[in-house]
Amino acid sequence: MASISIAAFGCSPRSGGNSDGLLEAALAGAREAGAQVQQLVLREMTIAPCRHCGGCSDGSGNCVVQDDMQRLYEPLRRADRIIIAAPVFFMGLPAQAKAMIDRCQPLWVRRNLGLPVAEADHPRAGLYLGVGGSDMGHLFDASRTVLASWYWTLQVFERRELTFGNTDAFGAILEHPTALDQAREAGQDLALWHSSGSERS
């Protein structure tokens, strides 16, 4: 059986921050479970915002804007598992994550035309790793809403998350008593997940 492939998107603008720490732990767990990991760090890329030009309205799945987003469409469509790690900025996803998600409009067009988006021939799973500085109960709600739409577009129907509030200071996640162990386990579980056949289509 081929190894499970994971596309992991690091969306923090700050290198070595708390969401990066969670992501590294999750990927360590996934690798231990035998997954092949492709790590994609958005702060190292140039991704322009969607300009709603209509260039993708033919359903081809292609965006006319030529920048680093072009590198991401293949892993977004082919990976067996997708991980996104991001801090909360102003109660939502940071600009790096939102630009990438908005540039998935060509894939949304395909989905709405009834055309396939995922190139994997089996159900896919996703994991959201989130951190934020406050302890408000609704801290991650806006991010969850955006990610639910994104996952639907990508045909990712097994959706998991691991989130931690009160992680504002640089390196705070390293001081959390269980966060890194939980992330490592979440990465392992994601890699080992098998479809029950009950996922939505």
PDB file of C-alpha atoms in Angstrom:
ATOM      1  CA  MET A   1       0.000   0.000   0.000  1.00  0.00           C
ATOM      2  CA  ALA A   2       1.327   3.451  -0.901  1.00  0.00           C
ATOM      3  CA  SER A   3       2.227   5.852   1.885  1.00  0.00           C
ATOM      4  CA  ILE A   4      -0.350   8.419   2.914  1.00  0.00           C
ATOM      5  CA  SER A   5       0.572  11.861   1.569  1.00  0.00           C
ATOM      6  CA  ILE A   6       0.093  14.968   3.696  1.00  0.00           C
ATOM      7  CA  ALA A   7       0.174  18.575   2.498  1.00  0.00           C
ATOM      8  CA  ALA A   8       0.841  20.782   5.527  1.00  0.00           C
ATOM      9  CA  PHE A   9       0.310  24.538   5.294  1.00  0.00           C
ATOM     10  CA  GLY A  10       2.091  26.738   7.820  1.00  0.00           C
ATOM     11  CA  CYS A  11       0.209  30.031   7.860  1.00  0.00           C
ATOM     12  CA  SER A  12       1.896  32.058  10.570  1.00  0.00           C
ATOM     13  CA  PRO A  13       3.687  35.229   9.475  1.00  0.00           C
ATOM     14  CA  ARG A  14       6.146  34.629  12.322  1.00  0.00           C
ATOM     15  CA  SER A  15       8.812  31.952  12.068  1.00  0.00           C
ATOM     16  CA  GLY A  16       8.964  29.623  15.048  1.00  0.00           C
ATOM     17  CA  GLY A  17       5.701  30.832  16.523  1.00  0.00           C
ATOM     18  CA  ASN A  18       3.117  28.835  18.408  1.00  0.00           C
ATOM     19  CA  SER A  19       1.243  27.443  15.407  1.00  0.00           C
ATOM     20  CA  ASP A  20       4.597  26.445  13.895  1.00  0.00           C
ATOM     21  CA  GLY A  21       5.346  24.520  17.084  1.00  0.00           C
ATOM     22  CA  LEU A  22       2.063  22.635  16.867  1.00  0.00           C
ATOM     23  CA  LEU A  23       2.627  21.896  13.198  1.00  0.00           C
ATOM     24  CA  GLU A  24       6.116  20.503  13.749  1.00  0.00           C
ATOM     25  CA  ALA A  25       4.812  18.197  16.473  1.00  0.00           C
ATOM     26  CA  ALA A  26       1.904  17.008  14.319  1.00  0.00           C
ATOM     27  CA  LEU A  27       4.190  16.316  11.382  1.00  0.00           C
ATOM     28  CA  ALA A  28       6.579  14.378  13.591  1.00  0.00           C
ATOM     29  CA  GLY A  29       3.666  12.168  14.593  1.00  0.00           C
ATOM     30  CA  ALA A  30       2.521  11.766  11.002  1.00  0.00           C
ATOM     31  CA  ARG A  31       5.998  10.743   9.887  1.00  0.00           C
ATOM     32  CA  GLU A  32       6.188   8.216  12.714  1.00  0.00           C
ATOM     33  CA  ALA A  33       2.982   6.727  11.315  1.00  0.00           C
ATOM     34  CA  GLY A  34       4.610   6.378   7.887  1.00  0.00           C
ATOM     35  CA  ALA A  35       3.148   9.388   6.086  1.00  0.00           C
ATOM     36  CA  GLN A  36       4.980  11.303   3.373  1.00  0.00           C
ATOM     37  CA  VAL A  37       4.856  14.992   4.272  1.00  0.00           C
ATOM     38  CA  GLN A  38       5.094  18.079   2.074  1.00  0.00           C
ATOM     39  CA  GLN A  39       5.452  21.176   4.250  1.00  0.00           C
ATOM     40  CA  LEU A  40       4.444  24.483   2.649  1.00  0.00           C
ATOM     41  CA  VAL A  41       5.322  27.697   4.485  1.00  0.00           C
ATOM     42  CA  LEU A  42       3.165  30.537   3.224  1.00  0.00           C
ATOM     43  CA  ARG A  43       5.238  33.377   4.703  1.00  0.00           C
ATOM     44  CA  GLU A  44       8.031  32.336   2.339  1.00  0.00           C
ATOM     45  CA  MET A  45       5.759  32.693  -0.692  1.00  0.00           C
ATOM     46  CA  THR A  46       4.236  35.521  -2.682  1.00  0.00           C
ATOM     47  CA  ILE A  47       0.494  34.949  -3.000  1.00  0.00           C
ATOM     48  CA  ALA A  48      -1.598  37.834  -4.270  1.00  0.00           C
ATOM     49  CA  PRO A  49      -5.228  38.159  -3.196  1.00  0.00           C
ATOM     50  CA  CYS A  50      -7.971  36.929  -5.488  1.00  0.00           C
ATOM     51  CA  ARG A  51      -8.983  39.799  -7.782  1.00  0.00           C
ATOM     52  CA  HIS A  52     -12.336  38.281  -8.810  1.00  0.00           C
ATOM     53  CA  CYS A  53     -11.444  38.646 -12.467  1.00  0.00           C
ATOM     54  CA  GLY A  54     -13.449  35.643 -13.640  1.00  0.00           C
ATOM     55  CA  GLY A  55     -10.442  34.053 -15.300  1.00  0.00           C
ATOM     56  CA  CYS A  56     -11.218  30.712 -13.663  1.00  0.00           C
ATOM     57  CA  SER A  57     -14.908  30.645 -14.590  1.00  0.00           C
ATOM     58  CA  ASP A  58     -14.344  28.020 -17.317  1.00  0.00           C
ATOM     59  CA  GLY A  59     -14.010  25.316 -14.677  1.00  0.00           C
ATOM     60  CA  SER A  60     -10.475  24.373 -15.688  1.00  0.00           C
ATOM     61  CA  GLY A  61      -9.267  24.729 -12.116  1.00  0.00           C
ATOM     62  CA  ASN A  62      -6.578  27.160 -13.252  1.00  0.00           C
ATOM     63  CA  CYS A  63      -5.919  30.664 -11.940  1.00  0.00           C
ATOM     64  CA  VAL A  64      -4.617  33.274 -14.372  1.00  0.00           C
ATOM     65  CA  VAL A  65      -2.514  35.023 -11.707  1.00  0.00           C
ATOM     66  CA  GLN A  66       1.039  33.723 -11.930  1.00  0.00           C
ATOM     67  CA  ASP A  67       2.677  33.652  -8.516  1.00  0.00           C
ATOM     68  CA  ASP A  68       3.558  31.090  -5.857  1.00  0.00           C
ATOM     69  CA  MET A  69      -0.058  29.980  -5.519  1.00  0.00           C
ATOM     70  CA  GLN A  70       0.498  27.983  -8.692  1.00  0.00           C
ATOM     71  CA  ARG A  71       2.737  25.661  -6.636  1.00  0.00           C
ATOM     72  CA  LEU A  72      -0.078  24.890  -4.233  1.00  0.00           C
ATOM     73  CA  TYR A  73      -2.888  23.684  -6.459  1.00  0.00           C
ATOM     74  CA  GLU A  74      -1.320  20.274  -7.047  1.00  0.00           C
ATOM     75  CA  PRO A  75      -0.827  19.372  -3.365  1.00  0.00           C
ATOM     76  CA  LEU A  76      -4.250  20.822  -2.524  1.00  0.00           C
ATOM     77  CA  ARG A  77      -5.850  18.457  -5.022  1.00  0.00           C
ATOM     78  CA  ARG A  78      -3.645  15.380  -4.676  1.00  0.00           C
ATOM     79  CA  ALA A  79      -2.768  15.039  -0.999  1.00  0.00           C
ATOM     80  CA  ASP A  80      -4.550  12.363   1.019  1.00  0.00           C
ATOM     81  CA  ARG A  81      -4.536  14.589   4.094  1.00  0.00           C
ATOM     82  CA  ILE A  82      -4.390  18.360   4.518  1.00  0.00           C
ATOM     83  CA  ILE A  83      -3.137  20.148   7.626  1.00  0.00           C
ATOM     84  CA  ILE A  84      -3.451  23.886   8.131  1.00  0.00           C
ATOM     85  CA  ALA A  85      -1.778  25.584  11.092  1.00  0.00           C
ATOM     86  CA  ALA A  86      -2.588  29.217  11.812  1.00  0.00           C
ATOM     87  CA  PRO A  87      -2.822  31.773  14.593  1.00  0.00           C
ATOM     88  CA  VAL A  88      -5.910  33.905  15.130  1.00  0.00           C
ATOM     89  CA  PHE A  89      -5.592  37.525  13.972  1.00  0.00           C
ATOM     90  CA  PHE A  90      -8.520  39.825  14.797  1.00  0.00           C
ATOM     91  CA  MET A  91     -10.722  36.784  15.491  1.00  0.00           C
ATOM     92  CA  GLY A  92      -9.998  35.096  12.154  1.00  0.00           C
ATOM     93  CA  LEU A  93      -7.343  33.560   9.965  1.00  0.00           C
ATOM     94  CA  PRO A  94      -4.225  35.615   9.173  1.00  0.00           C
ATOM     95  CA  ALA A  95      -3.729  37.210   5.766  1.00  0.00           C
ATOM     96  CA  GLN A  96      -1.365  34.483   4.592  1.00  0.00           C
ATOM     97  CA  ALA A  97      -3.989  31.783   5.084  1.00  0.00           C
ATOM     98  CA  LYS A  98      -6.883  33.827   3.753  1.00  0.00           C
ATOM     99  CA  ALA A  99      -5.050  34.769   0.558  1.00  0.00           C
ATOM    100  CA  MET A 100      -4.360  31.108  -0.184  1.00  0.00           C
ATOM    101  CA  ILE A 101      -7.938  30.107   0.578  1.00  0.00           C
ATOM    102  CA  ASP A 102      -9.414  32.891  -1.561  1.00  0.00           C
ATOM    103  CA  ARG A 103      -7.160  31.824  -4.429  1.00  0.00           C
ATOM    104  CA  CYS A 104      -8.865  28.426  -4.304  1.00  0.00           C
ATOM    105  CA  GLN A 105     -11.711  30.056  -6.222  1.00  0.00           C
ATOM    106  CA  PRO A 106     -10.822  28.013  -9.361  1.00  0.00           C
ATOM    107  CA  LEU A 107     -11.417  24.862  -7.334  1.00  0.00           C
ATOM    108  CA  TRP A 108     -14.673  26.244  -5.922  1.00  0.00           C
ATOM    109  CA  VAL A 109     -15.837  26.857  -9.498  1.00  0.00           C
ATOM    110  CA  ARG A 110     -15.096  23.239 -10.405  1.00  0.00           C
ATOM    111  CA  ARG A 111     -16.937  22.005  -7.325  1.00  0.00           C
ATOM    112  CA  ASN A 112     -20.010  24.077  -8.168  1.00  0.00           C
ATOM    113  CA  LEU A 113     -19.982  22.834 -11.749  1.00  0.00           C
ATOM    114  CA  GLY A 114     -20.088  19.282 -10.436  1.00  0.00           C
ATOM    115  CA  LEU A 115     -16.524  18.564 -11.544  1.00  0.00           C
ATOM    116  CA  PRO A 116     -14.043  16.704  -9.331  1.00  0.00           C
ATOM    117  CA  VAL A 117     -11.540  18.666  -7.287  1.00  0.00           C
ATOM    118  CA  ALA A 118      -9.741  15.993  -5.293  1.00  0.00           C
ATOM    119  CA  GLU A 119      -7.497  13.770  -7.389  1.00  0.00           C
ATOM    120  CA  ALA A 120      -7.207  11.159  -4.652  1.00  0.00           C
ATOM    121  CA  ASP A 121      -9.414   8.151  -5.365  1.00  0.00           C
ATOM    122  CA  HIS A 122     -10.510   7.808  -1.733  1.00  0.00           C
ATOM    123  CA  PRO A 123     -11.957  10.097   0.971  1.00  0.00           C
ATOM    124  CA  ARG A 124      -9.628  12.733   2.361  1.00  0.00           C
ATOM    125  CA  ALA A 125      -9.150  14.101   5.869  1.00  0.00           C
ATOM    126  CA  GLY A 126      -8.036  17.457   7.243  1.00  0.00           C
ATOM    127  CA  LEU A 127      -6.639  18.828  10.491  1.00  0.00           C
ATOM    128  CA  TYR A 128      -6.783  22.431  11.696  1.00  0.00           C
ATOM    129  CA  LEU A 129      -4.179  23.479  14.268  1.00  0.00           C
ATOM    130  CA  GLY A 130      -5.111  26.828  15.785  1.00  0.00           C
ATOM    131  CA  VAL A 131      -3.665  29.116  18.432  1.00  0.00           C
ATOM    132  CA  GLY A 132      -4.864  32.435  19.793  1.00  0.00           C
ATOM    133  CA  GLY A 133      -4.000  34.889  22.513  1.00  0.00           C
ATOM    134  CA  SER A 134      -7.288  35.088  24.412  1.00  0.00           C
ATOM    135  CA  ASP A 135      -9.503  32.610  26.228  1.00  0.00           C
ATOM    136  CA  MET A 136     -12.810  33.674  24.667  1.00  0.00           C
ATOM    137  CA  GLY A 137     -15.094  30.765  23.910  1.00  0.00           C
ATOM    138  CA  HIS A 138     -15.729  31.945  20.349  1.00  0.00           C
ATOM    139  CA  LEU A 139     -12.060  32.638  19.582  1.00  0.00           C
ATOM    140  CA  PHE A 140     -11.838  30.104  16.747  1.00  0.00           C
ATOM    141  CA  ASP A 141     -15.394  30.333  15.388  1.00  0.00           C
ATOM    142  CA  ALA A 142     -14.633  32.606  12.425  1.00  0.00           C
ATOM    143  CA  SER A 143     -11.660  30.475  11.389  1.00  0.00           C
ATOM    144  CA  ARG A 144     -13.785  27.341  11.605  1.00  0.00           C
ATOM    145  CA  THR A 145     -16.434  28.861   9.353  1.00  0.00           C
ATOM    146  CA  VAL A 146     -13.911  29.755   6.644  1.00  0.00           C
ATOM    147  CA  LEU A 147     -12.209  26.382   6.888  1.00  0.00           C
ATOM    148  CA  ALA A 148     -15.510  24.509   6.613  1.00  0.00           C
ATOM    149  CA  SER A 149     -16.138  26.183   3.247  1.00  0.00           C
ATOM    150  CA  TRP A 150     -12.551  25.547   2.148  1.00  0.00           C
ATOM    151  CA  TYR A 151     -12.690  21.875   3.125  1.00  0.00           C
ATOM    152  CA  TRP A 152     -15.988  21.470   1.260  1.00  0.00           C
ATOM    153  CA  THR A 153     -14.379  22.968  -1.834  1.00  0.00           C
ATOM    154  CA  LEU A 154     -11.418  20.593  -1.561  1.00  0.00           C
ATOM    155  CA  GLN A 155     -13.662  17.572  -0.962  1.00  0.00           C
ATOM    156  CA  VAL A 156     -12.193  17.012   2.488  1.00  0.00           C
ATOM    157  CA  PHE A 157     -15.000  15.630   4.623  1.00  0.00           C
ATOM    158  CA  GLU A 158     -13.258  14.143   7.656  1.00  0.00           C
ATOM    159  CA  ARG A 159     -12.377  17.326   9.558  1.00  0.00           C
ATOM    160  CA  ARG A 160     -10.457  17.484  12.802  1.00  0.00           C
ATOM    161  CA  GLU A 161      -9.046  20.291  14.883  1.00  0.00           C
ATOM    162  CA  LEU A 162      -6.771  21.020  17.805  1.00  0.00           C
ATOM    163  CA  THR A 163      -6.901  24.559  19.191  1.00  0.00           C
ATOM    164  CA  PHE A 164      -5.331  26.383  22.114  1.00  0.00           C
ATOM    165  CA  GLY A 165      -6.176  29.805  23.515  1.00  0.00           C
ATOM    166  CA  ASN A 166      -4.020  31.810  25.928  1.00  0.00           C
ATOM    167  CA  THR A 167      -0.987  31.349  23.697  1.00  0.00           C
ATOM    168  CA  ASP A 168      -0.091  34.940  22.873  1.00  0.00           C
ATOM    169  CA  ALA A 169       3.547  35.081  23.955  1.00  0.00           C
ATOM    170  CA  PHE A 170       6.213  33.786  21.584  1.00  0.00           C
ATOM    171  CA  GLY A 171       6.940  30.185  22.527  1.00  0.00           C
ATOM    172  CA  ALA A 172       3.946  29.886  24.855  1.00  0.00           C
ATOM    173  CA  ILE A 173       2.898  26.613  23.251  1.00  0.00           C
ATOM    174  CA  LEU A 174       6.183  25.058  24.365  1.00  0.00           C
ATOM    175  CA  GLU A 175       5.210  25.705  27.988  1.00  0.00           C
ATOM    176  CA  HIS A 176       1.785  24.105  27.639  1.00  0.00           C
ATOM    177  CA  PRO A 177       1.743  20.814  29.571  1.00  0.00           C
ATOM    178  CA  THR A 178       0.047  18.716  26.867  1.00  0.00           C
ATOM    179  CA  ALA A 179      -0.149  20.684  23.596  1.00  0.00           C
ATOM    180  CA  LEU A 180       2.823  19.205  21.762  1.00  0.00           C
ATOM    181  CA  ASP A 181       1.961  15.653  22.787  1.00  0.00           C
ATOM    182  CA  GLN A 182      -1.626  16.220  21.660  1.00  0.00           C
ATOM    183  CA  ALA A 183      -0.436  17.595  18.326  1.00  0.00           C
ATOM    184  CA  ARG A 184       1.904  14.662  17.802  1.00  0.00           C
ATOM    185  CA  GLU A 185      -0.946  12.247  18.497  1.00  0.00           C
ATOM    186  CA  ALA A 186      -3.274  14.211  16.194  1.00  0.00           C
ATOM    187  CA  GLY A 187      -0.720  13.904  13.397  1.00  0.00           C
ATOM    188  CA  GLN A 188      -0.394  10.167  13.947  1.00  0.00           C
ATOM    189  CA  ASP A 189      -4.156   9.683  14.038  1.00  0.00           C
ATOM    190  CA  LEU A 190      -4.624  11.710  10.866  1.00  0.00           C
ATOM    191  CA  ALA A 191      -2.072   9.624   9.002  1.00  0.00           C
ATOM    192  CA  LEU A 192      -3.641   6.374  10.209  1.00  0.00           C
ATOM    193  CA  TRP A 193      -7.265   7.381   9.623  1.00  0.00           C
ATOM    194  CA  HIS A 194      -9.359   5.139   7.416  1.00  0.00           C
ATOM    195  CA  SER A 195     -12.699   6.096   5.947  1.00  0.00           C
ATOM    196  CA  SER A 196     -15.828   4.624   7.494  1.00  0.00           C
ATOM    197  CA  GLY A 197     -17.689   5.268   4.261  1.00  0.00           C
ATOM    198  CA  SER A 198     -20.053   7.703   5.970  1.00  0.00           C
ATOM    199  CA  GLU A 199     -18.371  10.942   4.865  1.00  0.00           C
ATOM    200  CA  ARG A 200     -20.338  13.435   2.816  1.00  0.00           C
ATOM    201  CA  SER A 201     -19.653  13.835  -0.883  1.00  0.00           C
TER     202      SER A 201
END
